[in-house]
Amino acid sequence: MPLVRIDVNQGRTPEELTALSRAVHDAILAEYGIPERDYFHILTEHPQGQIIAQDAGLGFERTSGMVMIQIFTQGGRSQDAKSSLFAAIASSLAEVGVPGEDVFVGYVENSPGDWSFGFGRSQYVTGELAVPSR
């Protein structure tokens, strides 16, 4: 059950924002085999100039159309699985017009006890939800 935050500069249509979210979700579905309804995305638009993302010395330029993605999920997946996910996200976003240099992903792992899906309970701990397998 990843929680995904997607930050972009203002200027996209509602349909384009939906396509970005769907592209990221489809990549996660394909790579991690999570259920379709494990769809928890927060899309935030920022005024131009409020997202700063240089190339970290890799020698390319980003555009104002860059997409910053933060994925919060339970730990335990291999580096190969994470790398495959990153590639799948870039490929999926390319299909909706986002070039690879404009895709930035931060991946944060936690444990089952770090989640509450409602009612103030940690459903993975209480057993209301099964802890997803890797």
GROMACS .gro file of C-alpha atoms in nm:
model
  134
    1MET     CA    1   0.000   0.000   0.000
    2PRO     CA    2   0.211   0.287  -0.114
    3LEU     CA    3   0.114   0.642  -0.035
    4VAL     CA    4   0.224   0.856  -0.328
    5ARG     CA    5   0.277   1.232  -0.331
    6ILE     CA    6   0.311   1.394  -0.670
    7ASP     CA    7   0.428   1.755  -0.689
    8VAL     CA    8   0.418   1.957  -1.010
    9ASN     CA    9   0.429   2.317  -1.123
   10GLN     CA   10   0.094   2.477  -1.201
   11GLY     CA   11  -0.028   2.475  -1.558
   12ARG     CA   12  -0.158   2.125  -1.625
   13THR     CA   13  -0.523   2.050  -1.691
   14PRO     CA   14  -0.723   1.830  -1.452
   15GLU     CA   15  -0.709   1.556  -1.717
   16GLU     CA   16  -0.330   1.581  -1.737
   17LEU     CA   17  -0.302   1.559  -1.357
   18THR     CA   18  -0.523   1.251  -1.357
   19ALA     CA   19  -0.307   1.097  -1.630
   20LEU     CA   20   0.010   1.159  -1.425
   21SER     CA   21  -0.143   0.994  -1.119
   22ARG     CA   22  -0.278   0.704  -1.320
   23ALA     CA   23   0.058   0.650  -1.494
   24VAL     CA   24   0.238   0.626  -1.160
   25HIS     CA   25  -0.030   0.397  -1.016
   26ASP     CA   26  -0.023   0.170  -1.322
   27ALA     CA   27   0.355   0.133  -1.286
   28ILE     CA   28   0.320   0.042  -0.919
   29LEU     CA   29   0.045  -0.210  -1.001
   30ALA     CA   30   0.258  -0.372  -1.269
   31GLU     CA   31   0.577  -0.389  -1.065
   32TYR     CA   32   0.447  -0.463  -0.716
   33GLY     CA   33   0.124  -0.648  -0.788
   34ILE     CA   34  -0.076  -0.448  -0.534
   35PRO     CA   35  -0.456  -0.441  -0.552
   36GLU     CA   36  -0.606  -0.176  -0.782
   37ARG     CA   37  -0.788  -0.010  -0.490
   38ASP     CA   38  -0.461   0.047  -0.302
   39TYR     CA   39  -0.466   0.385  -0.471
   40PHE     CA   40  -0.361   0.666  -0.235
   41HIS     CA   41  -0.222   0.969  -0.419
   42ILE     CA   42  -0.185   1.332  -0.320
   43LEU     CA   43  -0.132   1.568  -0.614
   44THR     CA   44  -0.007   1.916  -0.534
   45GLU     CA   45   0.043   2.200  -0.777
   46HIS     CA   46   0.293   2.473  -0.695
   47PRO     CA   47   0.344   2.819  -0.842
   48GLN     CA   48   0.638   2.837  -1.083
   49GLY     CA   49   0.966   2.862  -0.893
   50GLN     CA   50   0.855   2.670  -0.585
   51ILE     CA   51   0.993   2.338  -0.706
   52ILE     CA   52   1.368   2.337  -0.740
   53ALA     CA   53   1.527   2.021  -0.874
   54GLN     CA   54   1.863   2.033  -1.040
   55ASP     CA   55   2.042   1.737  -1.194
   56ALA     CA   56   2.264   1.645  -0.894
   57GLY     CA   57   2.563   1.675  -1.126
   58LEU     CA   58   2.441   1.424  -1.384
   59GLY     CA   59   2.465   1.670  -1.673
   60PHE     CA   60   2.109   1.730  -1.789
   61GLU     CA   61   1.848   2.004  -1.757
   62ARG     CA   62   1.499   1.967  -1.622
   63THR     CA   63   1.202   2.163  -1.754
   64SER     CA   64   0.921   2.338  -1.571
   65GLY     CA   65   0.715   2.025  -1.646
   66MET     CA   66   0.909   1.814  -1.400
   67VAL     CA   67   0.725   1.569  -1.175
   68MET     CA   68   0.849   1.502  -0.822
   69ILE     CA   69   0.721   1.179  -0.673
   70GLN     CA   70   0.752   1.058  -0.316
   71ILE     CA   71   0.656   0.698  -0.246
   72PHE     CA   72   0.596   0.592   0.113
   73THR     CA   73   0.567   0.215   0.151
   74GLN     CA   74   0.653  -0.075   0.374
   75GLY     CA   75   1.012  -0.189   0.376
   76GLY     CA   76   1.134  -0.521   0.249
   77ARG     CA   77   1.154  -0.491  -0.128
   78SER     CA   78   1.486  -0.557  -0.295
   79GLN     CA   79   1.689  -0.288  -0.466
   80ASP     CA   80   1.619  -0.465  -0.795
   81ALA     CA   81   1.242  -0.432  -0.730
   82LYS     CA   82   1.281  -0.063  -0.650
   83SER     CA   83   1.496  -0.001  -0.956
   84SER     CA   84   1.240  -0.179  -1.174
   85LEU     CA   85   0.969   0.040  -1.026
   86PHE     CA   86   1.166   0.357  -1.098
   87ALA     CA   87   1.211   0.249  -1.462
   88ALA     CA   88   0.843   0.155  -1.493
   89ILE     CA   89   0.735   0.493  -1.354
   90ALA     CA   90   0.961   0.678  -1.600
   91SER     CA   91   0.831   0.467  -1.888
   92SER     CA   92   0.468   0.512  -1.787
   93LEU     CA   93   0.510   0.887  -1.746
   94ALA     CA   94   0.684   0.909  -2.086
   95GLU     CA   95   0.362   0.771  -2.236
   96VAL     CA   96   0.176   1.078  -2.102
   97GLY     CA   97   0.440   1.324  -2.220
   98VAL     CA   98   0.687   1.352  -1.932
   99PRO     CA   99   1.047   1.301  -2.047
  100GLY     CA  100   1.282   1.097  -1.829
  101GLU     CA  101   1.486   1.396  -1.717
  102ASP     CA  102   1.170   1.544  -1.565
  103VAL     CA  103   1.097   1.241  -1.342
  104PHE     CA  104   1.230   1.252  -0.985
  105VAL     CA  105   1.140   0.975  -0.738
  106GLY     CA  106   1.210   0.962  -0.365
  107TYR     CA  107   1.134   0.628  -0.195
  108VAL     CA  108   1.070   0.606   0.179
  109GLU     CA  109   1.024   0.276   0.362
  110ASN     CA  110   0.851   0.213   0.692
  111SER     CA  111   0.689  -0.076   0.881
  112PRO     CA  112   0.333  -0.213   0.907
  113GLY     CA  113   0.278  -0.038   1.240
  114ASP     CA  114   0.333   0.300   1.074
  115TRP     CA  115  -0.004   0.300   0.895
  116SER     CA  116  -0.361   0.381   0.995
  117PHE     CA  117  -0.632   0.359   0.729
  118GLY     CA  118  -0.900   0.512   0.949
  119PHE     CA  119  -1.068   0.508   1.288
  120GLY     CA  120  -0.738   0.571   1.467
  121ARG     CA  121  -0.631   0.208   1.442
  122SER     CA  122  -0.323   0.047   1.291
  123GLN     CA  123  -0.508  -0.211   1.083
  124TYR     CA  124  -0.196  -0.410   0.996
  125VAL     CA  125  -0.122  -0.447   1.367
  126THR     CA  126  -0.481  -0.524   1.470
  127GLY     CA  127  -0.515  -0.783   1.193
  128GLU     CA  128  -0.797  -0.598   1.015
  129LEU     CA  129  -0.570  -0.591   0.711
  130ALA     CA  130  -0.318  -0.854   0.610
  131VAL     CA  131   0.037  -0.725   0.582
  132PRO     CA  132   0.114  -0.726   0.209
  133SER     CA  133   0.363  -0.983   0.090
  134ARG     CA  134   0.670  -0.877  -0.105
   0.00000   0.00000   0.00000
